[in-house]
């Protein structure tokens, strides 16, 4: 028993009449017929998701997490993400998953791409190594922490982090309230208006 998903897209611009007029006073008409074009895509949703993820990761790497992305590359990335979101099998990533009894979004995630200039450090000291986001929706309130290492003055590697509280809006979206900033061994409270 083999099951597979077949996606079939059809562009219908068939049998469109095209009329032309001659330079003489008599009317002559020609009709051109265009047959429908079929784009047969026999890839499964899993295969298409894998392909899109690879394209996203390649573009993320090529643009240094988005730091050097051109306008065209940013538009391409948005398009890739929209396509991937449409194929997402997890309808509510913030809702507890029956299989492992926790939301599927929980865990440590490597930030491979962002449009945020502040996270990228555009115009600031460079980020070195991965940017990690830890998400835990089992705490009350749910929390997130972004961690990175920044190279200051070209030689001083300093760990930085920001801690935040999450307020889920629904099963897919959450509001973010930044609570604490950490720079090396020093931590301080975030201003109340720092939201994401």
mmCIF file of C-alpha atoms in Angstrom:
data_model
loop_
_atom_site.group_PDB
_atom_site.id
_atom_site.type_symbol
_atom_site.label_atom_id
_atom_site.label_comp_id
_atom_site.label_asym_id
_atom_site.label_seq_id
_atom_site.Cartn_x
_atom_site.Cartn_y
_atom_site.Cartn_z
ATOM 1 C CA UNK A 1 0.000 0.000 0.000
ATOM 2 C CA UNK A 2 1.852 3.089 -1.186
ATOM 3 C CA UNK A 3 0.261 6.479 -0.703
ATOM 4 C CA UNK A 4 1.529 9.685 -2.188
ATOM 5 C CA UNK A 5 0.247 13.194 -2.648
ATOM 6 C CA UNK A 6 -0.069 14.607 -6.117
ATOM 7 C CA UNK A 7 -0.331 18.359 -6.553
ATOM 8 C CA UNK A 8 -1.778 19.427 -9.865
ATOM 9 C CA UNK A 9 -1.749 23.057 -10.935
ATOM 10 C CA UNK A 10 -3.332 24.191 -14.137
ATOM 11 C CA UNK A 11 -3.002 27.547 -15.833
ATOM 12 C CA UNK A 12 -6.063 28.241 -17.916
ATOM 13 C CA UNK A 13 -5.487 30.709 -20.703
ATOM 14 C CA UNK A 14 -6.827 28.403 -23.349
ATOM 15 C CA UNK A 15 -8.688 29.242 -26.490
ATOM 16 C CA UNK A 16 -8.140 32.978 -26.246
ATOM 17 C CA UNK A 17 -9.067 34.586 -29.572
ATOM 18 C CA UNK A 18 -6.563 37.048 -31.015
ATOM 19 C CA UNK A 19 -7.963 39.229 -33.781
ATOM 20 C CA UNK A 20 -5.961 41.385 -36.176
ATOM 21 C CA UNK A 21 -7.030 44.011 -38.658
ATOM 22 C CA UNK A 22 -5.502 44.430 -42.117
ATOM 23 C CA UNK A 23 -4.569 47.781 -43.562
ATOM 24 C CA UNK A 24 -7.246 47.444 -46.246
ATOM 25 C CA UNK A 25 -10.876 48.310 -45.664
ATOM 26 C CA UNK A 26 -11.821 44.661 -45.414
ATOM 27 C CA UNK A 27 -11.728 43.044 -42.031
ATOM 28 C CA UNK A 28 -9.793 39.856 -41.707
ATOM 29 C CA UNK A 29 -9.710 37.992 -38.475
ATOM 30 C CA UNK A 30 -7.319 35.329 -37.363
ATOM 31 C CA UNK A 31 -7.855 33.273 -34.280
ATOM 32 C CA UNK A 32 -5.024 31.687 -32.366
ATOM 33 C CA UNK A 33 -5.688 28.984 -29.879
ATOM 34 C CA UNK A 34 -3.436 28.310 -26.946
ATOM 35 C CA UNK A 35 -3.803 24.953 -25.309
ATOM 36 C CA UNK A 36 -3.756 24.758 -21.527
ATOM 37 C CA UNK A 37 -0.372 24.319 -19.948
ATOM 38 C CA UNK A 38 -0.144 21.823 -17.163
ATOM 39 C CA UNK A 39 2.430 21.972 -14.419
ATOM 40 C CA UNK A 40 2.414 18.475 -13.014
ATOM 41 C CA UNK A 41 4.117 18.503 -9.651
ATOM 42 C CA UNK A 42 4.255 14.983 -8.277
ATOM 43 C CA UNK A 43 6.269 15.906 -5.193
ATOM 44 C CA UNK A 44 4.831 15.018 -1.828
ATOM 45 C CA UNK A 45 4.263 17.806 0.687
ATOM 46 C CA UNK A 46 7.154 16.435 2.754
ATOM 47 C CA UNK A 47 9.485 16.566 -0.252
ATOM 48 C CA UNK A 48 8.376 20.106 -1.111
ATOM 49 C CA UNK A 49 8.859 21.208 2.520
ATOM 50 C CA UNK A 50 12.361 19.707 2.545
ATOM 51 C CA UNK A 51 13.199 21.442 -0.726
ATOM 52 C CA UNK A 52 11.936 24.812 0.564
ATOM 53 C CA UNK A 53 13.833 24.434 3.851
ATOM 54 C CA UNK A 54 17.039 23.742 1.927
ATOM 55 C CA UNK A 55 16.471 26.792 -0.295
ATOM 56 C CA UNK A 56 15.872 28.939 2.814
ATOM 57 C CA UNK A 57 18.994 27.656 4.557
ATOM 58 C CA UNK A 58 21.102 28.166 1.434
ATOM 59 C CA UNK A 59 19.852 31.732 0.968
ATOM 60 C CA UNK A 60 20.328 32.406 4.697
ATOM 61 C CA UNK A 61 23.937 31.213 4.455
ATOM 62 C CA UNK A 62 24.571 33.136 1.215
ATOM 63 C CA UNK A 63 23.328 36.361 2.860
ATOM 64 C CA UNK A 64 25.095 35.888 6.218
ATOM 65 C CA UNK A 65 21.800 35.419 8.162
ATOM 66 C CA UNK A 66 20.274 38.299 6.181
ATOM 67 C CA UNK A 67 23.033 40.799 6.993
ATOM 68 C CA UNK A 68 24.080 41.206 3.333
ATOM 69 C CA UNK A 69 20.694 40.432 1.718
ATOM 70 C CA UNK A 70 19.682 42.614 -1.214
ATOM 71 C CA UNK A 71 16.067 43.740 -1.670
ATOM 72 C CA UNK A 72 15.594 40.967 -4.220
ATOM 73 C CA UNK A 73 16.990 38.343 -1.844
ATOM 74 C CA UNK A 74 14.746 39.616 0.965
ATOM 75 C CA UNK A 75 11.706 39.331 -1.324
ATOM 76 C CA UNK A 76 12.802 35.844 -2.378
ATOM 77 C CA UNK A 77 13.142 34.827 1.281
ATOM 78 C CA UNK A 78 9.667 36.138 2.127
ATOM 79 C CA UNK A 79 8.267 34.158 -0.810
ATOM 80 C CA UNK A 80 10.048 30.983 0.325
ATOM 81 C CA UNK A 81 8.780 31.406 3.890
ATOM 82 C CA UNK A 82 5.203 31.981 2.693
ATOM 83 C CA UNK A 83 5.371 28.811 0.608
ATOM 84 C CA UNK A 84 6.753 26.846 3.553
ATOM 85 C CA UNK A 85 4.146 28.220 5.972
ATOM 86 C CA UNK A 86 1.395 27.103 3.594
ATOM 87 C CA UNK A 87 2.747 23.532 3.856
ATOM 88 C CA UNK A 88 3.242 23.559 7.649
ATOM 89 C CA UNK A 89 1.783 20.337 9.108
ATOM 90 C CA UNK A 90 1.801 21.834 12.637
ATOM 91 C CA UNK A 91 -1.332 23.946 12.772
ATOM 92 C CA UNK A 92 -0.764 25.273 16.304
ATOM 93 C CA UNK A 93 2.928 25.191 17.324
ATOM 94 C CA UNK A 94 2.219 26.847 20.698
ATOM 95 C CA UNK A 95 -0.382 24.251 21.681
ATOM 96 C CA UNK A 96 0.729 21.111 23.512
ATOM 97 C CA UNK A 97 1.533 18.234 21.167
ATOM 98 C CA UNK A 98 -0.064 14.938 22.252
ATOM 99 C CA UNK A 99 2.948 12.916 21.061
ATOM 100 C CA UNK A 100 5.540 14.427 23.393
ATOM 101 C CA UNK A 101 3.247 16.355 25.772
ATOM 102 C CA UNK A 102 4.839 19.729 25.019
ATOM 103 C CA UNK A 103 4.462 22.433 22.365
ATOM 104 C CA UNK A 104 6.518 21.689 19.267
ATOM 105 C CA UNK A 105 8.131 25.129 19.381
ATOM 106 C CA UNK A 106 9.910 24.397 22.705
ATOM 107 C CA UNK A 107 13.675 23.945 22.625
ATOM 108 C CA UNK A 108 16.877 25.653 21.552
ATOM 109 C CA UNK A 109 16.832 27.086 18.044
ATOM 110 C CA UNK A 110 19.655 28.480 15.940
ATOM 111 C CA UNK A 111 18.740 31.762 14.251
ATOM 112 C CA UNK A 112 19.787 31.265 10.641
ATOM 113 C CA UNK A 113 17.990 34.271 9.129
ATOM 114 C CA UNK A 114 16.314 37.458 10.295
ATOM 115 C CA UNK A 115 15.227 40.805 8.905
ATOM 116 C CA UNK A 116 15.984 42.513 12.242
ATOM 117 C CA UNK A 117 18.926 44.898 11.882
ATOM 118 C CA UNK A 118 19.342 45.014 15.675
ATOM 119 C CA UNK A 119 19.601 41.212 15.980
ATOM 120 C CA UNK A 120 22.008 41.128 13.038
ATOM 121 C CA UNK A 121 24.100 43.887 14.605
ATOM 122 C CA UNK A 122 24.068 45.908 11.409
ATOM 123 C CA UNK A 123 26.537 48.766 11.854
ATOM 124 C CA UNK A 124 27.685 47.386 15.228
ATOM 125 C CA UNK A 125 30.261 44.905 16.454
ATOM 126 C CA UNK A 126 30.003 41.581 14.592
ATOM 127 C CA UNK A 127 28.229 38.525 15.988
ATOM 128 C CA UNK A 128 30.417 35.452 16.061
ATOM 129 C CA UNK A 129 29.121 31.937 16.199
ATOM 130 C CA UNK A 130 25.461 31.009 16.372
ATOM 131 C CA UNK A 131 22.612 33.134 17.680
ATOM 132 C CA UNK A 132 20.543 30.806 19.868
ATOM 133 C CA UNK A 133 16.918 31.246 20.905
ATOM 134 C CA UNK A 134 15.640 29.079 23.746
ATOM 135 C CA UNK A 135 11.838 28.856 23.955
ATOM 136 C CA UNK A 136 9.999 27.348 26.916
ATOM 137 C CA UNK A 137 6.211 27.542 26.891
ATOM 138 C CA UNK A 138 5.902 25.232 29.910
ATOM 139 C CA UNK A 139 6.920 28.041 32.310
ATOM 140 C CA UNK A 140 4.441 30.546 33.725
ATOM 141 C CA UNK A 141 4.587 32.880 31.935
ATOM 142 C CA UNK A 142 6.125 31.264 28.845
ATOM 143 C CA UNK A 143 9.656 32.517 28.183
ATOM 144 C CA UNK A 144 12.329 32.985 25.544
ATOM 145 C CA UNK A 145 16.014 33.826 25.671
ATOM 146 C CA UNK A 146 18.236 34.941 22.801
ATOM 147 C CA UNK A 147 21.991 34.400 23.300
ATOM 148 C CA UNK A 148 24.953 35.388 21.174
ATOM 149 C CA UNK A 149 28.631 36.290 21.351
ATOM 150 C CA UNK A 150 29.751 39.680 20.087
ATOM 151 C CA UNK A 151 33.317 40.663 19.162
ATOM 152 C CA UNK A 152 34.068 44.129 20.558
ATOM 153 C CA UNK A 153 37.094 46.194 19.476
ATOM 154 C CA UNK A 154 38.129 43.396 17.115
ATOM 155 C CA UNK A 155 39.469 41.132 19.881
ATOM 156 C CA UNK A 156 37.106 40.942 22.903
ATOM 157 C CA UNK A 157 34.451 38.189 22.704
ATOM 158 C CA UNK A 158 31.549 39.021 25.028
ATOM 159 C CA UNK A 159 28.427 36.874 25.557
ATOM 160 C CA UNK A 160 25.135 38.754 25.383
ATOM 161 C CA UNK A 161 21.557 37.686 25.987
ATOM 162 C CA UNK A 162 18.045 39.018 26.263
ATOM 163 C CA UNK A 163 15.314 37.307 28.277
ATOM 164 C CA UNK A 164 11.637 37.785 27.451
ATOM 165 C CA UNK A 165 8.162 36.744 28.510
ATOM 166 C CA UNK A 166 5.796 35.390 25.883
ATOM 167 C CA UNK A 167 2.061 36.069 25.834
ATOM 168 C CA UNK A 168 0.455 33.706 23.313
ATOM 169 C CA UNK A 169 -2.229 35.434 21.228
ATOM 170 C CA UNK A 170 -3.447 32.162 19.712
ATOM 171 C CA UNK A 171 -1.910 28.814 18.786
ATOM 172 C CA UNK A 172 0.458 30.426 16.264
ATOM 173 C CA UNK A 173 1.329 33.964 17.380
ATOM 174 C CA UNK A 174 2.716 35.419 20.587
ATOM 175 C CA UNK A 175 3.515 38.856 21.951
ATOM 176 C CA UNK A 176 7.034 39.329 23.322
ATOM 177 C CA UNK A 177 7.898 41.506 26.335
ATOM 178 C CA UNK A 178 11.641 41.874 26.885
ATOM 179 C CA UNK A 179 12.490 41.596 30.595
ATOM 180 C CA UNK A 180 16.257 41.459 31.087
ATOM 181 C CA UNK A 181 19.423 42.223 29.121
ATOM 182 C CA UNK A 182 22.717 40.498 29.921
ATOM 183 C CA UNK A 183 26.143 41.730 28.807
ATOM 184 C CA UNK A 184 28.959 39.460 29.956
ATOM 185 C CA UNK A 185 28.533 39.066 33.742
ATOM 186 C CA UNK A 186 26.245 42.106 34.058
ATOM 187 C CA UNK A 187 22.452 41.924 33.815
ATOM 188 C CA UNK A 188 19.901 44.719 33.936
ATOM 189 C CA UNK A 189 16.144 45.127 33.640
ATOM 190 C CA UNK A 190 14.757 45.970 30.199
ATOM 191 C CA UNK A 191 12.710 49.161 29.853
ATOM 192 C CA UNK A 192 8.945 48.466 29.925
ATOM 193 C CA UNK A 193 8.404 49.618 26.331
ATOM 194 C CA UNK A 194 10.792 47.034 24.802
ATOM 195 C CA UNK A 195 8.438 44.672 22.987
ATOM 196 C CA UNK A 196 8.784 42.378 20.012
#
